[in-house]
Amino acid sequence: MDLTLQVWRQASRTAEGKFVTYEAKDISPDASFLEMLDVVNERLTERGEQPIHFEHDCREGICGSCGMMINGIAHGPAGGTATCQLHMRHFKHGDEIRVEPWRARAFPIIKDLMVDRSPLDMIIQAGGFISVNTGSAVEANTLLIPKAVQDRSMDAAACIQCGACVAQCPNGAAQLFTSAKVAHLGLLPQGQPERYERVVRMVEIMEEHFGSCTMYGECEAVCPKEISIDFIARMNRDYIAAKFKNRKSEANG
Amino acid sequence: MTAAAPATTNVRASWLLGFWHSAIGKKAVMAVTGIFLFVWIFLHMAGNLKVYIGPEHYNAYAGFLITMGAPLLPAKGALYAVRALLLIAVWLHIQAATQLTLMNRRARPVGYANRDYVSAGYAARTMRWGGVIIVLFVIYHLLHLTFGTVHPDFIEHDVYHNFVTGFQVWWVSAFYIVANLALGMHLYHGLWSMFNSLGLSHDRFNSWKRGFATVFALVVTLANISFPIAVLIGVLR
Ligand code: HEM
Ligand code: SF4
Ligand code: FES
């Protein structure tokens, strides 16, 4: 199939960027979106031009590095898919495809389609962990966790930190990401001691960098791991509870 | 990675202010004030339905609002208390909406060349401008039927008369209808969104939220726009 691409090209963080049109001819419908870009890049390199920079690593939908806006939708039109798992059969011969980087104040463009997502790491550093003295692994059956709780926690833990939720959200909010990370630990017994402290710390950093939630639901719709916005409600609940609890915490009152 | 310092377990005198300073806190305030405004608007609508029973009933109801709370409270005492609460609620609601909107604009300084909406509906995307229409309408509405300032034929305490002659002007009725459609949209999204803002999520009732918001938005809107329509088509005169 033949396609016309309009790709955002920007040489560096501070350079002016612009859309450049490329013809992508003879693309296999079985190619992934990244493989299609590889083909385009190979031809660009042969012509002595700079290839289109984009981030990628696993190419199997688990590392979260490959996000881009494809025709105005994060990770493209397929839904529940990372860009690397999006196949060209979702497009038609002759289609025009516009490719843009994630756009958010928190995600400055490094080059072309590649952005710096480190504020997501900062949110994790603020509380996306449990504090334990690591020794040898604990015998697995000493802590029994109900199946339903495990499953729910696992649903949240599926987040690959790709940033599509932020990119798609009209408010540039990172609520889906943060709430998934809050819930993933907050649901499990190991996460209980720091549960309320964790949510407050993570939300504080989140609000420094990102927008606020108005329940558009756009994040959930594009999340490659189909994380539910119900986790956002859960995070709000824990945050509100944390603020009220801290007024007279168990330790102080 | 180091363990989190237990800073947040300190007693903080300013906890309420701290709560307000967070975006999640502001959103919770919007939800609580929104619920208050909704309950009020629902009662307002229900009370106005008395207009269909007849002029005497309707005017008697208006009289009741003045003496409400008697003899414990002076005339208009309860009325003014409710008005004060409404003013505070509207203020907080708008203040939070404005500040959060600015925060969200800052979060995306550069927009997309073309963006597609996958799930955000029209109601969700018009909360801000819809809200502005509602406030302009409320101001007009007060000047029109409460104070009579912009009413062509206002008779104090003959509420039924003011109602009917007010809506006989077609463009006034049209404005009421448009504004109440905007209110309906606002409630359609707001009554759903408030559950999440307050952290109310449970498998047992999550599937009811959408229906709840739809039904109440519809009831309030249909009843409210029925008033000008009833006057225009001559059912009320
Ligand atoms: C100028 C006036 C107003 C403005 C600018 C305004 C704006 C907003 C905005 C931006 C939201 C947040 C939407 C979201 O994040 O999902 C909202 C929510 C809401 N509004 Fe308003 N609004 C106004 C008046 C009203 C009135 C008069 C009512 C009630 C009759 C009302 C009821 C609600 C409710 C119930 C919510 C849900 C709260 C939540 O999402 O947590 N609003 N409003
Ligand atoms: S919540 Fe979904 S969209 Fe957001 S970072 Fe995680 S995987 Fe990506
Ligand atoms: S490259 Fe790893 S998720 Fe796409």
PDB file of N, CA, C and O and ligand atoms in Angstrom, chain A residues 171 212-216, chain B residues 26-42 90 93-98 100-101 104 123-124 126-136 138 183 186-187 189-198 220, ligand 1:
ATOM      1  N   ASN A 171      -6.620  18.149  28.864  1.00  0.00           N
ATOM      2  CA  ASN A 171      -6.059  18.922  29.970  1.00  0.00           C
ATOM      3  C   ASN A 171      -4.596  18.596  30.221  1.00  0.00           C
ATOM      4  O   ASN A 171      -4.003  19.121  31.161  1.00  0.00           O
ATOM      5  N   SER A 212      -5.268  18.923  35.306  1.00  0.00           N
ATOM      6  CA  SER A 212      -6.172  18.255  36.241  1.00  0.00           C
ATOM      7  C   SER A 212      -7.308  17.580  35.473  1.00  0.00           C
ATOM      8  O   SER A 212      -7.616  17.932  34.346  1.00  0.00           O
ATOM      9  N   CYS A 213      -7.917  16.628  36.128  1.00  0.00           N
ATOM     10  CA  CYS A 213      -8.861  15.735  35.459  1.00  0.00           C
ATOM     11  C   CYS A 213     -10.263  16.343  35.359  1.00  0.00           C
ATOM     12  O   CYS A 213     -10.773  16.885  36.326  1.00  0.00           O
ATOM     13  N   THR A 214     -10.872  16.255  34.172  1.00  0.00           N
ATOM     14  CA  THR A 214     -12.281  16.634  34.057  1.00  0.00           C
ATOM     15  C   THR A 214     -13.119  15.476  33.531  1.00  0.00           C
ATOM     16  O   THR A 214     -14.207  15.681  33.008  1.00  0.00           O
ATOM     17  N   MET A 215     -12.598  14.275  33.649  1.00  0.00           N
ATOM     18  CA  MET A 215     -13.369  13.085  33.293  1.00  0.00           C
ATOM     19  C   MET A 215     -13.826  13.076  31.831  1.00  0.00           C
ATOM     20  O   MET A 215     -14.966  12.719  31.541  1.00  0.00           O
ATOM     21  N   TYR A 216     -12.944  13.490  30.949  1.00  0.00           N
ATOM     22  CA  TYR A 216     -13.258  13.360  29.525  1.00  0.00           C
ATOM     23  C   TYR A 216     -13.283  11.879  29.123  1.00  0.00           C
ATOM     24  O   TYR A 216     -13.941  11.500  28.167  1.00  0.00           O
TER      25      TYR A 216
ATOM     26  N   LYS B  26      -9.719  20.873  44.866  1.00  0.00           N
ATOM     27  CA  LYS B  26     -10.598  21.837  44.186  1.00  0.00           C
ATOM     28  C   LYS B  26     -11.730  21.117  43.467  1.00  0.00           C
ATOM     29  O   LYS B  26     -12.862  21.557  43.452  1.00  0.00           O
ATOM     30  N   LYS B  27     -11.367  20.010  42.856  1.00  0.00           N
ATOM     31  CA  LYS B  27     -12.377  19.243  42.129  1.00  0.00           C
ATOM     32  C   LYS B  27     -13.427  18.698  43.099  1.00  0.00           C
ATOM     33  O   LYS B  27     -14.614  18.662  42.777  1.00  0.00           O
ATOM     34  N   ALA B  28     -12.987  18.296  44.296  1.00  0.00           N
ATOM     35  CA  ALA B  28     -13.946  17.814  45.294  1.00  0.00           C
ATOM     36  C   ALA B  28     -14.861  18.955  45.728  1.00  0.00           C
ATOM     37  O   ALA B  28     -16.068  18.767  45.909  1.00  0.00           O
ATOM     38  N   VAL B  29     -14.288  20.144  45.868  1.00  0.00           N
ATOM     39  CA  VAL B  29     -15.103  21.312  46.219  1.00  0.00           C
ATOM     40  C   VAL B  29     -16.118  21.579  45.099  1.00  0.00           C
ATOM     41  O   VAL B  29     -17.294  21.873  45.356  1.00  0.00           O
ATOM     42  N   MET B  30     -15.673  21.452  43.854  1.00  0.00           N
ATOM     43  CA  MET B  30     -16.605  21.640  42.733  1.00  0.00           C
ATOM     44  C   MET B  30     -17.740  20.634  42.788  1.00  0.00           C
ATOM     45  O   MET B  30     -18.885  20.957  42.479  1.00  0.00           O
ATOM     46  N   ALA B  31     -17.397  19.419  43.163  1.00  0.00           N
ATOM     47  CA  ALA B  31     -18.428  18.384  43.221  1.00  0.00           C
ATOM     48  C   ALA B  31     -19.422  18.695  44.341  1.00  0.00           C
ATOM     49  O   ALA B  31     -20.635  18.630  44.140  1.00  0.00           O
ATOM     50  N   VAL B  32     -18.905  19.064  45.519  1.00  0.00           N
ATOM     51  CA  VAL B  32     -19.806  19.326  46.652  1.00  0.00           C
ATOM     52  C   VAL B  32     -20.679  20.551  46.363  1.00  0.00           C
ATOM     53  O   VAL B  32     -21.902  20.513  46.551  1.00  0.00           O
ATOM     54  N   THR B  33     -20.066  21.623  45.861  1.00  0.00           N
ATOM     55  CA  THR B  33     -20.876  22.801  45.546  1.00  0.00           C
ATOM     56  C   THR B  33     -21.822  22.484  44.387  1.00  0.00           C
ATOM     57  O   THR B  33     -22.967  22.943  44.358  1.00  0.00           O
ATOM     58  N   GLY B  34     -21.359  21.664  43.455  1.00  0.00           N
ATOM     59  CA  GLY B  34     -22.206  21.267  42.327  1.00  0.00           C
ATOM     60  C   GLY B  34     -23.426  20.490  42.798  1.00  0.00           C
ATOM     61  O   GLY B  34     -24.538  20.704  42.316  1.00  0.00           O
ATOM     62  N   ILE B  35     -23.214  19.598  43.760  1.00  0.00           N
ATOM     63  CA  ILE B  35     -24.346  18.827  44.291  1.00  0.00           C
ATOM     64  C   ILE B  35     -25.330  19.764  44.975  1.00  0.00           C
ATOM     65  O   ILE B  35     -26.550  19.679  44.774  1.00  0.00           O
ATOM     66  N   PHE B  36     -24.801  20.699  45.760  1.00  0.00           N
ATOM     67  CA  PHE B  36     -25.675  21.666  46.421  1.00  0.00           C
ATOM     68  C   PHE B  36     -26.485  22.452  45.381  1.00  0.00           C
ATOM     69  O   PHE B  36     -27.707  22.595  45.508  1.00  0.00           O
ATOM     70  N   LEU B  37     -25.807  22.933  44.355  1.00  0.00           N
ATOM     71  CA  LEU B  37     -26.504  23.702  43.314  1.00  0.00           C
ATOM     72  C   LEU B  37     -27.536  22.832  42.598  1.00  0.00           C
ATOM     73  O   LEU B  37     -28.629  23.288  42.265  1.00  0.00           O
ATOM     74  N   PHE B  38     -27.163  21.577  42.405  1.00  0.00           N
ATOM     75  CA  PHE B  38     -28.106  20.689  41.727  1.00  0.00           C
ATOM     76  C   PHE B  38     -29.359  20.463  42.575  1.00  0.00           C
ATOM     77  O   PHE B  38     -30.478  20.536  42.080  1.00  0.00           O
ATOM     78  N   VAL B  39     -29.148  20.172  43.870  1.00  0.00           N
ATOM     79  CA  VAL B  39     -30.308  19.946  44.749  1.00  0.00           C
ATOM     80  C   VAL B  39     -31.189  21.184  44.737  1.00  0.00           C
ATOM     81  O   VAL B  39     -32.419  21.111  44.614  1.00  0.00           O
ATOM     82  N   TRP B  40     -30.542  22.333  44.793  1.00  0.00           N
ATOM     83  CA  TRP B  40     -31.311  23.572  44.772  1.00  0.00           C
ATOM     84  C   TRP B  40     -32.090  23.709  43.452  1.00  0.00           C
ATOM     85  O   TRP B  40     -33.284  24.015  43.451  1.00  0.00           O
ATOM     86  N   ILE B  41     -31.422  23.457  42.362  1.00  0.00           N
ATOM     87  CA  ILE B  41     -32.067  23.651  41.067  1.00  0.00           C
ATOM     88  C   ILE B  41     -33.195  22.646  40.864  1.00  0.00           C
ATOM     89  O   ILE B  41     -34.210  22.932  40.233  1.00  0.00           O
ATOM     90  N   PHE B  42     -33.041  21.477  41.473  1.00  0.00           N
ATOM     91  CA  PHE B  42     -34.096  20.469  41.377  1.00  0.00           C
ATOM     92  C   PHE B  42     -35.333  20.947  42.142  1.00  0.00           C
ATOM     93  O   PHE B  42     -36.462  20.878  41.642  1.00  0.00           O
ATOM     94  N   VAL B  90     -21.705  29.104  44.357  1.00  0.00           N
ATOM     95  CA  VAL B  90     -21.411  29.524  42.984  1.00  0.00           C
ATOM     96  C   VAL B  90     -20.001  30.104  42.911  1.00  0.00           C
ATOM     97  O   VAL B  90     -19.226  29.808  42.001  1.00  0.00           O
ATOM     98  N   HIS B  93     -17.430  27.313  43.170  1.00  0.00           N
ATOM     99  CA  HIS B  93     -17.516  26.478  41.963  1.00  0.00           C
ATOM    100  C   HIS B  93     -16.787  27.158  40.801  1.00  0.00           C
ATOM    101  O   HIS B  93     -15.989  26.532  40.103  1.00  0.00           O
ATOM    102  N   ILE B  94     -17.038  28.440  40.633  1.00  0.00           N
ATOM    103  CA  ILE B  94     -16.438  29.162  39.506  1.00  0.00           C
ATOM    104  C   ILE B  94     -14.950  29.409  39.744  1.00  0.00           C
ATOM    105  O   ILE B  94     -14.129  29.292  38.838  1.00  0.00           O
ATOM    106  N   GLN B  95     -14.630  29.752  40.993  1.00  0.00           N
ATOM    107  CA  GLN B  95     -13.217  29.973  41.320  1.00  0.00           C
ATOM    108  C   GLN B  95     -12.396  28.716  41.028  1.00  0.00           C
ATOM    109  O   GLN B  95     -11.347  28.777  40.375  1.00  0.00           O
ATOM    110  N   ALA B  96     -12.900  27.579  41.463  1.00  0.00           N
ATOM    111  CA  ALA B  96     -12.181  26.327  41.223  1.00  0.00           C
ATOM    112  C   ALA B  96     -12.120  26.030  39.727  1.00  0.00           C
ATOM    113  O   ALA B  96     -11.060  25.670  39.202  1.00  0.00           O
ATOM    114  N   ALA B  97     -13.253  26.208  39.041  1.00  0.00           N
ATOM    115  CA  ALA B  97     -13.284  25.918  37.595  1.00  0.00           C
ATOM    116  C   ALA B  97     -12.265  26.782  36.860  1.00  0.00           C
ATOM    117  O   ALA B  97     -11.527  26.303  35.996  1.00  0.00           O
ATOM    118  N   THR B  98     -12.200  28.061  37.231  1.00  0.00           N
ATOM    119  CA  THR B  98     -11.289  28.981  36.549  1.00  0.00           C
ATOM    120  C   THR B  98      -9.838  28.586  36.810  1.00  0.00           C
ATOM    121  O   THR B  98      -9.026  28.508  35.877  1.00  0.00           O
ATOM    122  N   LEU B 100      -8.588  25.719  37.753  1.00  0.00           N
ATOM    123  CA  LEU B 100      -8.228  24.431  37.142  1.00  0.00           C
ATOM    124  C   LEU B 100      -8.094  24.567  35.628  1.00  0.00           C
ATOM    125  O   LEU B 100      -7.220  23.951  35.013  1.00  0.00           O
ATOM    126  N   THR B 101      -8.952  25.393  35.037  1.00  0.00           N
ATOM    127  CA  THR B 101      -8.860  25.601  33.593  1.00  0.00           C
ATOM    128  C   THR B 101      -7.514  26.220  33.234  1.00  0.00           C
ATOM    129  O   THR B 101      -6.855  25.797  32.275  1.00  0.00           O
ATOM    130  N   ASN B 104      -4.844  23.681  33.440  1.00  0.00           N
ATOM    131  CA  ASN B 104      -4.875  22.753  32.305  1.00  0.00           C
ATOM    132  C   ASN B 104      -4.336  23.394  31.030  1.00  0.00           C
ATOM    133  O   ASN B 104      -3.704  22.734  30.216  1.00  0.00           O
ATOM    134  N   ALA B 123     -21.010  17.368  25.775  1.00  0.00           N
ATOM    135  CA  ALA B 123     -21.300  17.918  27.111  1.00  0.00           C
ATOM    136  C   ALA B 123     -20.013  18.126  27.909  1.00  0.00           C
ATOM    137  O   ALA B 123     -19.811  19.170  28.526  1.00  0.00           O
ATOM    138  N   ALA B 124     -19.125  17.122  27.857  1.00  0.00           N
ATOM    139  CA  ALA B 124     -17.887  17.216  28.622  1.00  0.00           C
ATOM    140  C   ALA B 124     -17.011  18.354  28.113  1.00  0.00           C
ATOM    141  O   ALA B 124     -16.342  19.040  28.878  1.00  0.00           O
ATOM    142  N   THR B 126     -17.976  21.122  26.748  1.00  0.00           N
ATOM    143  CA  THR B 126     -18.560  22.465  26.827  1.00  0.00           C
ATOM    144  C   THR B 126     -18.840  22.877  28.266  1.00  0.00           C
ATOM    145  O   THR B 126     -19.592  23.814  28.502  1.00  0.00           O
ATOM    146  N   MET B 127     -18.222  22.179  29.238  1.00  0.00           N
ATOM    147  CA  MET B 127     -18.483  22.505  30.644  1.00  0.00           C
ATOM    148  C   MET B 127     -18.158  23.972  30.938  1.00  0.00           C
ATOM    149  O   MET B 127     -18.865  24.649  31.664  1.00  0.00           O
ATOM    150  N   ARG B 128     -17.063  24.463  30.381  1.00  0.00           N
ATOM    151  CA  ARG B 128     -16.619  25.816  30.747  1.00  0.00           C
ATOM    152  C   ARG B 128     -17.502  26.877  30.109  1.00  0.00           C
ATOM    153  O   ARG B 128     -18.045  27.740  30.809  1.00  0.00           O
ATOM    154  N   TRP B 129     -17.673  26.814  28.788  1.00  0.00           N
ATOM    155  CA  TRP B 129     -18.499  27.829  28.142  1.00  0.00           C
ATOM    156  C   TRP B 129     -19.963  27.657  28.525  1.00  0.00           C
ATOM    157  O   TRP B 129     -20.692  28.638  28.688  1.00  0.00           O
ATOM    158  N   GLY B 130     -20.371  26.402  28.712  1.00  0.00           N
ATOM    159  CA  GLY B 130     -21.733  26.150  29.176  1.00  0.00           C
ATOM    160  C   GLY B 130     -21.956  26.814  30.525  1.00  0.00           C
ATOM    161  O   GLY B 130     -22.983  27.446  30.768  1.00  0.00           O
ATOM    162  N   GLY B 131     -20.955  26.697  31.390  1.00  0.00           N
ATOM    163  CA  GLY B 131     -21.035  27.328  32.711  1.00  0.00           C
ATOM    164  C   GLY B 131     -21.173  28.832  32.605  1.00  0.00           C
ATOM    165  O   GLY B 131     -21.956  29.454  33.327  1.00  0.00           O
ATOM    166  N   VAL B 132     -20.440  29.423  31.679  1.00  0.00           N
ATOM    167  CA  VAL B 132     -20.513  30.881  31.506  1.00  0.00           C
ATOM    168  C   VAL B 132     -21.926  31.287  31.044  1.00  0.00           C
ATOM    169  O   VAL B 132     -22.513  32.245  31.557  1.00  0.00           O
ATOM    170  N   ILE B 133     -22.485  30.511  30.110  1.00  0.00           N
ATOM    171  CA  ILE B 133     -23.851  30.809  29.656  1.00  0.00           C
ATOM    172  C   ILE B 133     -24.821  30.729  30.835  1.00  0.00           C
ATOM    173  O   ILE B 133     -25.695  31.580  31.003  1.00  0.00           O
ATOM    174  N   ILE B 134     -24.620  29.703  31.677  1.00  0.00           N
ATOM    175  CA  ILE B 134     -25.516  29.525  32.822  1.00  0.00           C
ATOM    176  C   ILE B 134     -25.453  30.738  33.745  1.00  0.00           C
ATOM    177  O   ILE B 134     -26.476  31.255  34.185  1.00  0.00           O
ATOM    178  N   VAL B 135     -24.239  31.226  34.023  1.00  0.00           N
ATOM    179  CA  VAL B 135     -24.113  32.366  34.937  1.00  0.00           C
ATOM    180  C   VAL B 135     -24.751  33.625  34.346  1.00  0.00           C
ATOM    181  O   VAL B 135     -25.471  34.353  35.045  1.00  0.00           O
ATOM    182  N   LEU B 136     -24.502  33.864  33.051  1.00  0.00           N
ATOM    183  CA  LEU B 136     -25.122  35.038  32.422  1.00  0.00           C
ATOM    184  C   LEU B 136     -26.646  34.915  32.497  1.00  0.00           C
ATOM    185  O   LEU B 136     -27.357  35.874  32.786  1.00  0.00           O
ATOM    186  N   VAL B 138     -28.364  33.217  34.755  1.00  0.00           N
ATOM    187  CA  VAL B 138     -28.826  33.390  36.140  1.00  0.00           C
ATOM    188  C   VAL B 138     -28.937  34.873  36.468  1.00  0.00           C
ATOM    189  O   VAL B 138     -29.920  35.322  37.080  1.00  0.00           O
ATOM    190  N   LEU B 183     -27.720  24.210  30.649  1.00  0.00           N
ATOM    191  CA  LEU B 183     -27.712  23.669  32.013  1.00  0.00           C
ATOM    192  C   LEU B 183     -27.869  22.146  31.983  1.00  0.00           C
ATOM    193  O   LEU B 183     -27.181  21.434  32.718  1.00  0.00           O
ATOM    194  N   HIS B 186     -24.644  20.604  31.112  1.00  0.00           N
ATOM    195  CA  HIS B 186     -23.723  20.753  32.240  1.00  0.00           C
ATOM    196  C   HIS B 186     -24.009  19.663  33.285  1.00  0.00           C
ATOM    197  O   HIS B 186     -23.098  19.036  33.812  1.00  0.00           O
ATOM    198  N   LEU B 187     -25.298  19.461  33.546  1.00  0.00           N
ATOM    199  CA  LEU B 187     -25.670  18.452  34.538  1.00  0.00           C
ATOM    200  C   LEU B 187     -25.402  17.043  34.004  1.00  0.00           C
ATOM    201  O   LEU B 187     -25.027  16.149  34.764  1.00  0.00           O
ATOM    202  N   HIS B 189     -23.007  15.954  32.188  1.00  0.00           N
ATOM    203  CA  HIS B 189     -21.627  15.562  32.474  1.00  0.00           C
ATOM    204  C   HIS B 189     -21.310  15.676  33.969  1.00  0.00           C
ATOM    205  O   HIS B 189     -20.683  14.796  34.550  1.00  0.00           O
ATOM    206  N   GLY B 190     -21.743  16.778  34.579  1.00  0.00           N
ATOM    207  CA  GLY B 190     -21.374  17.051  35.971  1.00  0.00           C
ATOM    208  C   GLY B 190     -21.905  16.021  36.952  1.00  0.00           C
ATOM    209  O   GLY B 190     -21.189  15.586  37.848  1.00  0.00           O
ATOM    210  N   LEU B 191     -23.156  15.628  36.769  1.00  0.00           N
ATOM    211  CA  LEU B 191     -23.737  14.677  37.717  1.00  0.00           C
ATOM    212  C   LEU B 191     -23.081  13.304  37.599  1.00  0.00           C
ATOM    213  O   LEU B 191     -23.139  12.494  38.515  1.00  0.00           O
ATOM    214  N   TRP B 192     -22.451  13.054  36.466  1.00  0.00           N
ATOM    215  CA  TRP B 192     -21.703  11.807  36.307  1.00  0.00           C
ATOM    216  C   TRP B 192     -20.298  11.959  36.863  1.00  0.00           C
ATOM    217  O   TRP B 192     -19.798  11.115  37.614  1.00  0.00           O
ATOM    218  N   SER B 193     -19.674  13.076  36.511  1.00  0.00           N
ATOM    219  CA  SER B 193     -18.279  13.302  36.868  1.00  0.00           C
ATOM    220  C   SER B 193     -18.072  13.469  38.374  1.00  0.00           C
ATOM    221  O   SER B 193     -17.041  13.090  38.922  1.00  0.00           O
ATOM    222  N   MET B 194     -19.088  14.016  39.061  1.00  0.00           N
ATOM    223  CA  MET B 194     -18.921  14.308  40.497  1.00  0.00           C
ATOM    224  C   MET B 194     -18.631  13.050  41.311  1.00  0.00           C
ATOM    225  O   MET B 194     -17.933  13.103  42.312  1.00  0.00           O
ATOM    226  N   PHE B 195     -19.154  11.901  40.877  1.00  0.00           N
ATOM    227  CA  PHE B 195     -18.880  10.665  41.618  1.00  0.00           C
ATOM    228  C   PHE B 195     -17.375  10.406  41.644  1.00  0.00           C
ATOM    229  O   PHE B 195     -16.816  10.065  42.676  1.00  0.00           O
ATOM    230  N   ASN B 196     -16.745  10.566  40.498  1.00  0.00           N
ATOM    231  CA  ASN B 196     -15.312  10.323  40.426  1.00  0.00           C
ATOM    232  C   ASN B 196     -14.531  11.365  41.203  1.00  0.00           C
ATOM    233  O   ASN B 196     -13.554  11.052  41.867  1.00  0.00           O
ATOM    234  N   SER B 197     -14.969  12.623  41.123  1.00  0.00           N
ATOM    235  CA  SER B 197     -14.268  13.681  41.853  1.00  0.00           C
ATOM    236  C   SER B 197     -14.266  13.396  43.347  1.00  0.00           C
ATOM    237  O   SER B 197     -13.335  13.747  44.051  1.00  0.00           O
ATOM    238  N   LEU B 198     -15.338  12.787  43.827  1.00  0.00           N
ATOM    239  CA  LEU B 198     -15.434  12.493  45.255  1.00  0.00           C
ATOM    240  C   LEU B 198     -14.915  11.100  45.586  1.00  0.00           C
ATOM    241  O   LEU B 198     -14.993  10.643  46.717  1.00  0.00           O
ATOM    242  N   VAL B 220     -34.778  17.804  34.880  1.00  0.00           N
ATOM    243  CA  VAL B 220     -34.639  19.235  35.167  1.00  0.00           C
ATOM    244  C   VAL B 220     -34.802  20.058  33.896  1.00  0.00           C
ATOM    245  O   VAL B 220     -35.523  21.063  33.868  1.00  0.00           O
TER     246      VAL B 220
HETATM  247  C1  HEM C   1     -20.404  30.034  35.539  1.00  0.00           C
HETATM  248  C2  HEM C   1     -21.000  29.008  36.055  1.00  0.00           C
HETATM  249  C3  HEM C   1     -20.418  27.639  36.039  1.00  0.00           C
HETATM  250  C4  HEM C   1     -19.196  27.224  35.536  1.00  0.00           C
HETATM  251  C5  HEM C   1     -18.096  28.051  34.885  1.00  0.00           C
HETATM  252  C6  HEM C   1     -19.136  25.832  35.769  1.00  0.00           C
HETATM  253  C7  HEM C   1     -18.066  25.046  35.374  1.00  0.00           C
HETATM  254  C8  HEM C   1     -17.939  23.737  35.694  1.00  0.00           C
HETATM  255  C9  HEM C   1     -16.814  22.930  35.332  1.00  0.00           C
HETATM  256  C10 HEM C   1     -15.591  23.372  34.526  1.00  0.00           C
HETATM  257  C11 HEM C   1     -17.032  21.699  35.870  1.00  0.00           C
HETATM  258  C12 HEM C   1     -16.073  20.557  35.832  1.00  0.00           C
HETATM  259  C13 HEM C   1     -16.451  19.575  34.809  1.00  0.00           C
HETATM  260  C14 HEM C   1     -15.619  18.378  34.978  1.00  0.00           C
HETATM  261  O1  HEM C   1     -14.468  18.552  35.365  1.00  0.00           O
HETATM  262  O2  HEM C   1     -16.094  17.298  34.748  1.00  0.00           O
HETATM  263  C15 HEM C   1     -18.308  21.729  36.545  1.00  0.00           C
HETATM  264  C16 HEM C   1     -18.842  20.660  37.210  1.00  0.00           C
HETATM  265  C17 HEM C   1     -20.119  20.644  37.761  1.00  0.00           C
HETATM  266  N1  HEM C   1     -21.050  21.656  37.732  1.00  0.00           N
HETATM  267 FE1  HEM C   1     -20.661  23.522  37.083  1.00  0.00          FE
HETATM  268  N2  HEM C   1     -20.278  25.399  36.392  1.00  0.00           N
HETATM  269  C18 HEM C   1     -21.105  26.480  36.562  1.00  0.00           C
HETATM  270  C19 HEM C   1     -22.384  26.486  37.107  1.00  0.00           C
HETATM  271  C20 HEM C   1     -23.033  25.365  37.601  1.00  0.00           C
HETATM  272  C21 HEM C   1     -24.391  25.361  38.092  1.00  0.00           C
HETATM  273  C22 HEM C   1     -25.312  26.571  38.115  1.00  0.00           C
HETATM  274  C23 HEM C   1     -24.638  24.061  38.495  1.00  0.00           C
HETATM  275  C24 HEM C   1     -25.873  23.455  39.116  1.00  0.00           C
HETATM  276  C25 HEM C   1     -27.057  23.674  38.776  1.00  0.00           C
HETATM  277  C26 HEM C   1     -23.464  23.280  38.274  1.00  0.00           C
HETATM  278  C27 HEM C   1     -23.346  21.946  38.565  1.00  0.00           C
HETATM  279  C28 HEM C   1     -22.194  21.212  38.372  1.00  0.00           C
HETATM  280  C29 HEM C   1     -21.990  19.872  38.838  1.00  0.00           C
HETATM  281  C30 HEM C   1     -22.980  18.974  39.579  1.00  0.00           C
HETATM  282  C31 HEM C   1     -20.670  19.534  38.472  1.00  0.00           C
HETATM  283  C32 HEM C   1     -19.927  18.237  38.763  1.00  0.00           C
HETATM  284  C33 HEM C   1     -18.789  18.463  39.696  1.00  0.00           C
HETATM  285  C34 HEM C   1     -17.666  17.537  39.406  1.00  0.00           C
HETATM  286  O3  HEM C   1     -17.350  17.287  38.255  1.00  0.00           O
HETATM  287  O4  HEM C   1     -17.080  17.048  40.359  1.00  0.00           O
HETATM  288  N3  HEM C   1     -22.501  24.103  37.723  1.00  0.00           N
HETATM  289  N4  HEM C   1     -18.840  22.975  36.432  1.00  0.00           N
END
